[in-house]
PDB file of C-alpha atoms and ligand atoms in Angstrom:
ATOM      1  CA  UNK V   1       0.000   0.000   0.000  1.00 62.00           C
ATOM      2  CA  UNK V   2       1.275   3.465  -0.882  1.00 71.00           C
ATOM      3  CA  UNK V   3       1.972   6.005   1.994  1.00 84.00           C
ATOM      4  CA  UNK V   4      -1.429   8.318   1.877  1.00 93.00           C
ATOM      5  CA  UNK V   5      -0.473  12.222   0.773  1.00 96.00           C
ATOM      6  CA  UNK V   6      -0.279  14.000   4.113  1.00 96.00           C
ATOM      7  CA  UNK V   7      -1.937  17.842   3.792  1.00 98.00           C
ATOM      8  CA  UNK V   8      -1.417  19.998   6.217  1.00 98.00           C
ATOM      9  CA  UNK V   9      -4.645  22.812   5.923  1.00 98.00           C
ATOM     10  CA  UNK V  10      -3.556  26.095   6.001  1.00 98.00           C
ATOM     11  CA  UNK V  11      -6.578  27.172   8.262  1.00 97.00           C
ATOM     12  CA  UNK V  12      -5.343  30.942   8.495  1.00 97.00           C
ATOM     13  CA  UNK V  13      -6.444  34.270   6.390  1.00 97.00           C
ATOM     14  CA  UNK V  14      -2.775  35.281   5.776  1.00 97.00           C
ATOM     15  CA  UNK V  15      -0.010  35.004   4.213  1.00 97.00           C
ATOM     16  CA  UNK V  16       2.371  35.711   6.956  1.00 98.00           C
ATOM     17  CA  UNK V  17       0.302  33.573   8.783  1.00 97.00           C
ATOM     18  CA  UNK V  18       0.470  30.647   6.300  1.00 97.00           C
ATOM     19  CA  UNK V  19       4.553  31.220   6.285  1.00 98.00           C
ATOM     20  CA  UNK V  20       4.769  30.883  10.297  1.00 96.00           C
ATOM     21  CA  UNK V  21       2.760  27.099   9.900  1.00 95.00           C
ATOM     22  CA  UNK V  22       4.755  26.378   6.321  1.00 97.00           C
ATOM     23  CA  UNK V  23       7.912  27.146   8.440  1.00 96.00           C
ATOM     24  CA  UNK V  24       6.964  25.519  10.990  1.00 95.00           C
ATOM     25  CA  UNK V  25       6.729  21.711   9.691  1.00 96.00           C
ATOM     26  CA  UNK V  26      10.249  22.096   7.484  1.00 94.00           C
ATOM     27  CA  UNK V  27      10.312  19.852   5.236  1.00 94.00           C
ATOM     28  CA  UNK V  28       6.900  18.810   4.403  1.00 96.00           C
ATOM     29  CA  UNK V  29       5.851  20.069   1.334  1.00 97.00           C
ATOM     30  CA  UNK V  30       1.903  18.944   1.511  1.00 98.00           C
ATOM     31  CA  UNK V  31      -0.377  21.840   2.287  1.00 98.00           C
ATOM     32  CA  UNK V  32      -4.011  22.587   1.479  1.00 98.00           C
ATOM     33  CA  UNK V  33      -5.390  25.899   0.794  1.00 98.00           C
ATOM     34  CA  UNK V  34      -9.091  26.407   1.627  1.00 98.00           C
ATOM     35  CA  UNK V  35     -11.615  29.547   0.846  1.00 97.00           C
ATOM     36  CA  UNK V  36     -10.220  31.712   3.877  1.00 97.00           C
ATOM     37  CA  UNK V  37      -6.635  31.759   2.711  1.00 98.00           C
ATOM     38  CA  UNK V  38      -7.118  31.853  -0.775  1.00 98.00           C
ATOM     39  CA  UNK V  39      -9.440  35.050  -0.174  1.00 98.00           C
ATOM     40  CA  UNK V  40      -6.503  36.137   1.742  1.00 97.00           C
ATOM     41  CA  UNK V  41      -3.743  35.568  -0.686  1.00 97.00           C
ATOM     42  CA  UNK V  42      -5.055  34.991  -4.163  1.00 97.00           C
ATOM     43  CA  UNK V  43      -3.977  32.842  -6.847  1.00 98.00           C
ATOM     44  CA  UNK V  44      -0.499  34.682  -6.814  1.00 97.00           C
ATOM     45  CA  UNK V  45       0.290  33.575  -3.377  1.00 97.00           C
ATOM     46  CA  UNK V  46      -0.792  30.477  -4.386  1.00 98.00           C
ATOM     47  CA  UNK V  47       1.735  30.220  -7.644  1.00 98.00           C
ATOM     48  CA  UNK V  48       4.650  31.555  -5.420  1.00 98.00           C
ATOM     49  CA  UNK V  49       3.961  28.114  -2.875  1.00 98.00           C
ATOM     50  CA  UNK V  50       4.241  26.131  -6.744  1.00 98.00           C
ATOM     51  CA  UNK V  51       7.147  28.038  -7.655  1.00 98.00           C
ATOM     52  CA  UNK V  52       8.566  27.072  -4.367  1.00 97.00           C
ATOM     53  CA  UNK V  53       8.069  23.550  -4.792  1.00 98.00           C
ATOM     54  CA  UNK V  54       5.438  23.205  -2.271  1.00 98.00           C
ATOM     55  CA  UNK V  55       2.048  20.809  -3.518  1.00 98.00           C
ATOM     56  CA  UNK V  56      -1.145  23.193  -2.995  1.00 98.00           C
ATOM     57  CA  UNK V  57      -4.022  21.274  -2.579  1.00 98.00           C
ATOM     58  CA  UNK V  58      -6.581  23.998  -3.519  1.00 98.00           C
ATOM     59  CA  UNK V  59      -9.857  23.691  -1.290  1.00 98.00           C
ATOM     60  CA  UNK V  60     -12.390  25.426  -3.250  1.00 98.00           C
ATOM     61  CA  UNK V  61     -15.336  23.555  -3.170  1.00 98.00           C
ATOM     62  CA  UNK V  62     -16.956  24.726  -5.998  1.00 98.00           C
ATOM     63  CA  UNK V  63     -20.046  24.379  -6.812  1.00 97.00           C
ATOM     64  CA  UNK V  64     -21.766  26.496  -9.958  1.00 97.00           C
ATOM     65  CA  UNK V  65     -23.046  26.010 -13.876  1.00 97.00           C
ATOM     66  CA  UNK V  66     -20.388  23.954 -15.450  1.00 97.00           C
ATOM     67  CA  UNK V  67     -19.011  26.695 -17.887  1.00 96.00           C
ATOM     68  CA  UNK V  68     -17.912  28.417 -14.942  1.00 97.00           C
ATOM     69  CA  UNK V  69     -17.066  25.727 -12.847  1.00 97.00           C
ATOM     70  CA  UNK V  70     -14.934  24.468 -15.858  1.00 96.00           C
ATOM     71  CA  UNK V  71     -13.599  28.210 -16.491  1.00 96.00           C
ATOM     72  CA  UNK V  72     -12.232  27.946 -12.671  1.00 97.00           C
ATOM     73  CA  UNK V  73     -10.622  24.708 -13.307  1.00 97.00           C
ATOM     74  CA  UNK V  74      -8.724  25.722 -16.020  1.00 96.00           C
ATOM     75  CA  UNK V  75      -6.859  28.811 -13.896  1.00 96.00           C
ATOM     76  CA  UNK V  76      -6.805  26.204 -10.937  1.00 97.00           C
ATOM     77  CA  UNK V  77      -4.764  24.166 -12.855  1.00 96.00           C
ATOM     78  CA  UNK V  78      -3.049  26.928 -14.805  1.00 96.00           C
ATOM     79  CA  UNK V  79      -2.213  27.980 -10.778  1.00 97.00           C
ATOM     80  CA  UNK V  80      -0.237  24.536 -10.561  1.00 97.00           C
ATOM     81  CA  UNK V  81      -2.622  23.003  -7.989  1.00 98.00           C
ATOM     82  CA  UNK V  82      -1.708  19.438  -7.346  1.00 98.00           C
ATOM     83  CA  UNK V  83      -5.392  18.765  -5.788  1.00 98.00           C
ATOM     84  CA  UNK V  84      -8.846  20.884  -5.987  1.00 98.00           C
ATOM     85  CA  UNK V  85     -12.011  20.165  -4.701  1.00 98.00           C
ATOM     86  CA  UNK V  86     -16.156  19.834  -6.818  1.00 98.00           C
ATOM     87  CA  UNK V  87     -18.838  19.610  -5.237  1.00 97.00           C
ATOM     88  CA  UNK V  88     -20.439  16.296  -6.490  1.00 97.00           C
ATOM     89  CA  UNK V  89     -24.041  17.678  -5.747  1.00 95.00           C
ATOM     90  CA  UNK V  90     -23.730  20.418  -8.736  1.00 96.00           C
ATOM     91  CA  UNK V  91     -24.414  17.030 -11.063  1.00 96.00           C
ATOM     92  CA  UNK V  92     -23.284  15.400 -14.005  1.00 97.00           C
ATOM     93  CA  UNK V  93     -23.058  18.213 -16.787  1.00 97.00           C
ATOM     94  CA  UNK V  94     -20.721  19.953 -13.884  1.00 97.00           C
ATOM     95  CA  UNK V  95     -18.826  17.239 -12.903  1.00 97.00           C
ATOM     96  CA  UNK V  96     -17.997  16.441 -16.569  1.00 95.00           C
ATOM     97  CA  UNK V  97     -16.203  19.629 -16.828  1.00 94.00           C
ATOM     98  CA  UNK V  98     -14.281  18.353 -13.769  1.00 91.00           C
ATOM     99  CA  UNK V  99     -12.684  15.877 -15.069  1.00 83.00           C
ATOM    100  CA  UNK V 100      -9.471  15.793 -17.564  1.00 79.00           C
ATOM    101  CA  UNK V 101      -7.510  18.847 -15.388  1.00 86.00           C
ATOM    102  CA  UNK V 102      -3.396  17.128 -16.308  1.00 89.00           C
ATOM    103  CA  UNK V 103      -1.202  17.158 -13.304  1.00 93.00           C
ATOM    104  CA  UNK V 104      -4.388  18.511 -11.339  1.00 97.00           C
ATOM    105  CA  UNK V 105      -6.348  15.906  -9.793  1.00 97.00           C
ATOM    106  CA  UNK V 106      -9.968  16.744  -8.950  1.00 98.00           C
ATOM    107  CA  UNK V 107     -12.131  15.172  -6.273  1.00 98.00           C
ATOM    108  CA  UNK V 108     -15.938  15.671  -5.354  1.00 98.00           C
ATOM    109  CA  UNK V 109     -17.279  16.345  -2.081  1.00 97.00           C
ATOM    110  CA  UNK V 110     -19.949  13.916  -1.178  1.00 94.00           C
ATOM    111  CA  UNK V 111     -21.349  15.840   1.691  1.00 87.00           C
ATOM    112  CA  UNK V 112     -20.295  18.221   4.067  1.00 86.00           C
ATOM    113  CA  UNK V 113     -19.518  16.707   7.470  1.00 79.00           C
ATOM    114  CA  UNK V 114     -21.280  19.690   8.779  1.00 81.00           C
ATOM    115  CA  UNK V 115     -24.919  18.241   7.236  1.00 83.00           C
ATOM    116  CA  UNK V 116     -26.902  15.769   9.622  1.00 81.00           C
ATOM    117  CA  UNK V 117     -30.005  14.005   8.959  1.00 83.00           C
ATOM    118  CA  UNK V 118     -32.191  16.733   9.763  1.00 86.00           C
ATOM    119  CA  UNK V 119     -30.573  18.976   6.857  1.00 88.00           C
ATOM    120  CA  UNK V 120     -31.078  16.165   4.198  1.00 87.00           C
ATOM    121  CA  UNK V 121     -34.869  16.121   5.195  1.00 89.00           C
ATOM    122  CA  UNK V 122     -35.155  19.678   4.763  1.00 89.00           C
ATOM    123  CA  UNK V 123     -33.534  20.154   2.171  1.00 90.00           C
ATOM    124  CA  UNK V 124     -35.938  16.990   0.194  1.00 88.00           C
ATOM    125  CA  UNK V 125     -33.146  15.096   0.094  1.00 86.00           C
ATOM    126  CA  UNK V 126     -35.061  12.637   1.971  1.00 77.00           C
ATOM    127  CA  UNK V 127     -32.376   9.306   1.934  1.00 68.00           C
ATOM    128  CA  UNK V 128     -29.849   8.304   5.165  1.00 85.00           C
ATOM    129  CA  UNK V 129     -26.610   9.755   4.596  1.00 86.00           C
ATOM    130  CA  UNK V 130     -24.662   6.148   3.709  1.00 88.00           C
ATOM    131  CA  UNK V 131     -27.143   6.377   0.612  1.00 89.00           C
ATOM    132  CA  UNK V 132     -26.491   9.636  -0.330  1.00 91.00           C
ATOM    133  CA  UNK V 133     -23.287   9.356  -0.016  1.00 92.00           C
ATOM    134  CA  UNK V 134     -23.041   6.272  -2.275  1.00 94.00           C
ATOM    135  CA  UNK V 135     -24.889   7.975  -4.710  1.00 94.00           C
ATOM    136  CA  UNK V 136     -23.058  11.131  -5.111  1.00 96.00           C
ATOM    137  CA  UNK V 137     -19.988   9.112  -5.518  1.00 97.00           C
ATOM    138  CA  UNK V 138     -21.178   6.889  -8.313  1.00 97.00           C
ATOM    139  CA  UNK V 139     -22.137  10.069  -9.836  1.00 97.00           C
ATOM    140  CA  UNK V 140     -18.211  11.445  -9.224  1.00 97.00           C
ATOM    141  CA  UNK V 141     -17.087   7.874 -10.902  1.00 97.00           C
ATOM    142  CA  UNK V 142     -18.905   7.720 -13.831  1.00 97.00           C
ATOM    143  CA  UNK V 143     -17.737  11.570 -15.126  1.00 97.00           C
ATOM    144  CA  UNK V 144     -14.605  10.857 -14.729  1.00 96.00           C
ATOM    145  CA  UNK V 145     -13.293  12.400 -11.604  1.00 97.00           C
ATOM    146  CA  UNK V 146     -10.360  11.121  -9.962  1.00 97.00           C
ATOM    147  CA  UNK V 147     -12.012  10.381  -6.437  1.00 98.00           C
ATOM    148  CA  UNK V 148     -14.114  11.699  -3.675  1.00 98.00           C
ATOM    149  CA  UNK V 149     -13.987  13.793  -0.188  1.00 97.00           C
ATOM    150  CA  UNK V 150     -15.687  12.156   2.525  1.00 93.00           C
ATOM    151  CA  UNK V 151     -15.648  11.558   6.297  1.00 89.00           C
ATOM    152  CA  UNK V 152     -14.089   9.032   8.538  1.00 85.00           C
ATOM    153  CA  UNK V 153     -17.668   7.163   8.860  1.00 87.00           C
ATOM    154  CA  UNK V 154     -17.882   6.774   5.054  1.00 91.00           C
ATOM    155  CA  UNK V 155     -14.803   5.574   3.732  1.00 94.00           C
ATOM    156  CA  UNK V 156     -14.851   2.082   4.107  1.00 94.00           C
ATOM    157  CA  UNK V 157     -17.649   1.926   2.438  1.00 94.00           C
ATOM    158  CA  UNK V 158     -16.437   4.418  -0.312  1.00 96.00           C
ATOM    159  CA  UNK V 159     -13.646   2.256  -1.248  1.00 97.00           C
ATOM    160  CA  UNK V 160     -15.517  -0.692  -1.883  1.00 97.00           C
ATOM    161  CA  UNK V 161     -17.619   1.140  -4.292  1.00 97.00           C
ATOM    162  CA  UNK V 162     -14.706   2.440  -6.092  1.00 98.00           C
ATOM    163  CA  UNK V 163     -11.227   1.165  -5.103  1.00 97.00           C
ATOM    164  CA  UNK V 164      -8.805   3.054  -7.032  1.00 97.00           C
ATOM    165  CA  UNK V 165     -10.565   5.924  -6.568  1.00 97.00           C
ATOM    166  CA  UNK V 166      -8.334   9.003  -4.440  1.00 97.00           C
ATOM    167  CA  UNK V 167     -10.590   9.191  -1.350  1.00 98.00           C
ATOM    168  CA  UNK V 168      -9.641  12.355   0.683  1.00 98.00           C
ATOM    169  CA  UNK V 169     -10.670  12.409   4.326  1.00 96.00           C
ATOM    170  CA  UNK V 170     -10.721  15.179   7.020  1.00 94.00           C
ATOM    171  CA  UNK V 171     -11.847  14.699  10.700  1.00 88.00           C
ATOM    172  CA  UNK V 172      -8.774  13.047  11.741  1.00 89.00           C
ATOM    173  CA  UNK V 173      -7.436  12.717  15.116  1.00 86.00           C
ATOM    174  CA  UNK V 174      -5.114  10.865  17.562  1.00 79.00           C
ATOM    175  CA  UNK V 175      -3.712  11.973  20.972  1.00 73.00           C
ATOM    176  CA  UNK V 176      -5.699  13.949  23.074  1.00 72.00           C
ATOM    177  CA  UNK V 177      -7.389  16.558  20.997  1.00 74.00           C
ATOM    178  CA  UNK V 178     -10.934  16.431  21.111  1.00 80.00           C
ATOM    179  CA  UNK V 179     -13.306  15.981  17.498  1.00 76.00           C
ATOM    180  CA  UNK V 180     -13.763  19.735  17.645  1.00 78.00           C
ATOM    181  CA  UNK V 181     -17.136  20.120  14.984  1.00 75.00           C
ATOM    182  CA  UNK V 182     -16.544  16.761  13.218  1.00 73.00           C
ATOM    183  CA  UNK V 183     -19.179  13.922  14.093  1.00 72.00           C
ATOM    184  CA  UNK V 184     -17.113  11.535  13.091  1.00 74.00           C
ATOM    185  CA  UNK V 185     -13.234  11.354  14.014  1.00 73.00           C
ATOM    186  CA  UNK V 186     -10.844   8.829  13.048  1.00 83.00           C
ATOM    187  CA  UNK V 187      -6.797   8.326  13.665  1.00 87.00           C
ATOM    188  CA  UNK V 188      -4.705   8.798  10.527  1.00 90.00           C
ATOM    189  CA  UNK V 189      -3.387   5.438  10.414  1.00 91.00           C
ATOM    190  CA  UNK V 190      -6.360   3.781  10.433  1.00 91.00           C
ATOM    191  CA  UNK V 191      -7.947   6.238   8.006  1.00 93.00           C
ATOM    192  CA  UNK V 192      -5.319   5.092   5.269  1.00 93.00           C
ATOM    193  CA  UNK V 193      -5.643   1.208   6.155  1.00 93.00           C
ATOM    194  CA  UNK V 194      -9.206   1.469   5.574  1.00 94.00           C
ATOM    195  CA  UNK V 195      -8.653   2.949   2.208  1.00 95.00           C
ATOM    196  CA  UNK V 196      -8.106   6.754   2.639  1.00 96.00           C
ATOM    197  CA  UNK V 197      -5.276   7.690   0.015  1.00 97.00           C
ATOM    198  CA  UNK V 198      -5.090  11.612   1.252  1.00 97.00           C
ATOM    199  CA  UNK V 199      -5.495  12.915   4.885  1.00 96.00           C
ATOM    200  CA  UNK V 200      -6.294  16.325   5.535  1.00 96.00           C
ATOM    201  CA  UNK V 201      -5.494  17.430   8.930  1.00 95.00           C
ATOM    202  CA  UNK V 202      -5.516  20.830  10.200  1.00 94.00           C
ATOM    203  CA  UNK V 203      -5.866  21.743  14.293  1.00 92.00           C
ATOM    204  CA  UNK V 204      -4.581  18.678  15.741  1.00 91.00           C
ATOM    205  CA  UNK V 205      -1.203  19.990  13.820  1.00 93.00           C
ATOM    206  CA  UNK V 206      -1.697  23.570  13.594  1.00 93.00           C
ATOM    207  CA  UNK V 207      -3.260  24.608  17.177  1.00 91.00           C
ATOM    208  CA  UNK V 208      -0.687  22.116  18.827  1.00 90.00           C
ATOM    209  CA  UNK V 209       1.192  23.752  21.947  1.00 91.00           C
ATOM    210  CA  UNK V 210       4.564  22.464  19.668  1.00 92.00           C
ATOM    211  CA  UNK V 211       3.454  22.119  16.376  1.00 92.00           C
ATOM    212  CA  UNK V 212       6.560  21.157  14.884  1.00 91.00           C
ATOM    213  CA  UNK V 213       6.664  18.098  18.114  1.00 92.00           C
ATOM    214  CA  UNK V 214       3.078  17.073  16.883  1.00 91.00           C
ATOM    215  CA  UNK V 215       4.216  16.712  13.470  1.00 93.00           C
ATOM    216  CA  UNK V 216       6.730  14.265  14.558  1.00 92.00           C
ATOM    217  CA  UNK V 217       4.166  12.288  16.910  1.00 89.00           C
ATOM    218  CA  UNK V 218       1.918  12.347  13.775  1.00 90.00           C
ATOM    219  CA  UNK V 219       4.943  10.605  11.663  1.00 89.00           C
ATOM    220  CA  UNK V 220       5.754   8.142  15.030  1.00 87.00           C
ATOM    221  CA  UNK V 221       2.472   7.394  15.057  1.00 81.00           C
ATOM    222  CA  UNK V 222       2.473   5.926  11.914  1.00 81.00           C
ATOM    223  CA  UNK V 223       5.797   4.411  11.750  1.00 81.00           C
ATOM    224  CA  UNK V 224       4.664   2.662  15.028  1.00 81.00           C
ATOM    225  CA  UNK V 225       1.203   1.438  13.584  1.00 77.00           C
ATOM    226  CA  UNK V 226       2.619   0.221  10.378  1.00 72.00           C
ATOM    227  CA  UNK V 227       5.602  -1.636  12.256  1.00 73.00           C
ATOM    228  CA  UNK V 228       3.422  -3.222  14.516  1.00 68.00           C
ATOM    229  CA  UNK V 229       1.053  -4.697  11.579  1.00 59.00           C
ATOM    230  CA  UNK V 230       4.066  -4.952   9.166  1.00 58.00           C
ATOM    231  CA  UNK V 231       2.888  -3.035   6.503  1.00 54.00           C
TER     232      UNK V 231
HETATM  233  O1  LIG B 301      -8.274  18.710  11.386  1.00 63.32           O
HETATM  234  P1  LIG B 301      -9.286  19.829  11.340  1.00 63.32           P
HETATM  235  O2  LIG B 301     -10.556  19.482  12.044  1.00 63.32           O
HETATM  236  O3  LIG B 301      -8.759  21.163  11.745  1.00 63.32           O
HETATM  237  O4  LIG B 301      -9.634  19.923   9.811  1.00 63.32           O
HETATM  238  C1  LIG B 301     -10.291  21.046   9.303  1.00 63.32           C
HETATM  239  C2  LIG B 301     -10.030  21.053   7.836  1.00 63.32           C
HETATM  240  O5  LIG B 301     -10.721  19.951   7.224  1.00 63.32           O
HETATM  241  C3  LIG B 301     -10.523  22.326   7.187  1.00 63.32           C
HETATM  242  O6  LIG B 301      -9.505  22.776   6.301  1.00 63.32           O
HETATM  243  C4  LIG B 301     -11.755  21.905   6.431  1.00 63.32           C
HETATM  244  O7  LIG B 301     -11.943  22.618   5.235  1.00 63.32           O
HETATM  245  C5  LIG B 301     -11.442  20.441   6.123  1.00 63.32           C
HETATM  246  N1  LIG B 301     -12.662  19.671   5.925  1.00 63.32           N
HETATM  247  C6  LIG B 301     -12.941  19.228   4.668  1.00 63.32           C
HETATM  248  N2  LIG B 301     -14.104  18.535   4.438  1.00 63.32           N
HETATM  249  C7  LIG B 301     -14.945  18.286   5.437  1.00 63.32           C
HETATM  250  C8  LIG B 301     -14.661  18.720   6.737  1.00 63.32           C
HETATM  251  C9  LIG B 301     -13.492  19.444   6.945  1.00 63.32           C
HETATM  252  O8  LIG B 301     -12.162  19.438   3.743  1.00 63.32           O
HETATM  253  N3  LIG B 301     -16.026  17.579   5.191  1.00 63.32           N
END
């Protein structure tokens, strides 16, 4: 099995701030970029992290018509991204402009972690979230995306639908840290032996006392693991 991309999310509005965290787990070279930063910095703080040598994963989570979903793409990728983010609810005339982006892999977001049942019932979308979730990524799979987003609960169950697909998962935590506002938390180790191929992890990292200490707990932790089952 392949060691899982490790992205470290750049929760901050700044660039100075980004610089600080960037500096402050030397050498990685994994980092993802979500709406706050990139409203902070722009795509040419974005191409000087390329230029750099860094991999951006670009968390944009975008969701619109697909002429101007696939008009975003294309600077996305023009940017260098080495990861960006659909929402696979904007459907299949959307996610078909999603897919063919070169050196930048795009993944669909089954459904926000933040969304319980009560929101799918609102919002008509009447089925349990498993379902939805299966559904949305069949949809990602047959337009020819390279993988989905989903939570610790779902991926499992998202790799036996499609196992080569990339399957990105947030919500991760080991240690002491609480789940902060995920439902579902799961350890990073476990995450990749159950299929994830990307981790995103953010405050367990970047809100550590030492982040630079937690870092090297995080890579223990899986040296550790993957001794102990021989992997
Ligand atoms: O590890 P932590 O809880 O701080 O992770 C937060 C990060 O995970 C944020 O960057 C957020 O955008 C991302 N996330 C995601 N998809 C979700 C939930 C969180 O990409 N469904």
């Amino acid at each position: 099995m392949n060691r899982p991309n490790l992205w470290i999310a750049l929760d901050v509005p700044t660039e100075a701030e980004a610089e600080r965290l960037i500096a402050q787990f030397q050498p990685h070279r994994q980092f993802k970029v979500g709406l706050e930063l990139f409203t902070g910095v722009g795509p040419h703080g974005v191409r000087r992290w390329v230029d750099r040598g860094l991999q951006i994963f670009l968390d944009l989570k975008l969701h619109d018509i697909p002429t101007t979903v696939g008009r975003a793409l294309t600077q996305i990728k023009q940017l260098g991204a080495a990861l960006t983010t659909v929402h696979a609810s904007g459907g299949s005339a959307m996610l078909e402009e999603a897919h063919n982006m070169g050196e930048t892999a795009v993944v669909a977001v089954t459904l926000l972690t933040s969304m319980g049942d009560d929101d799918l019932t609102r919002l008509g979308w009447g089925s349990s979230a498993p379902m939805l979730v299966s559904r949305l990524t069949s949809l990602a799979q047959s337009n020819g995306l390279s993988g989905v987003v989903t939570s610790a609960a779902e991926v499992e169950h998202v790799k036996q639908l499609w196992p080569d697909a990339r399957i990105v998962v947030p919500g991760l935590r080991w240690g002491d840290r609480d789940a902060d506002d995920h439902a579902h938390v799961l350890d990073p180790y476990h995450a990749w032996r159950l299929g994830a191929t990307d981790l995103v992890i953010g405050r367990s990292l970047t809100e550590a006392s030492d982040p630079g200490q937690a870092y090297h707990t995080l890579l223990t932790h899986f040296k550790e693991n993957a001794d102990a089952v021989g992997s």
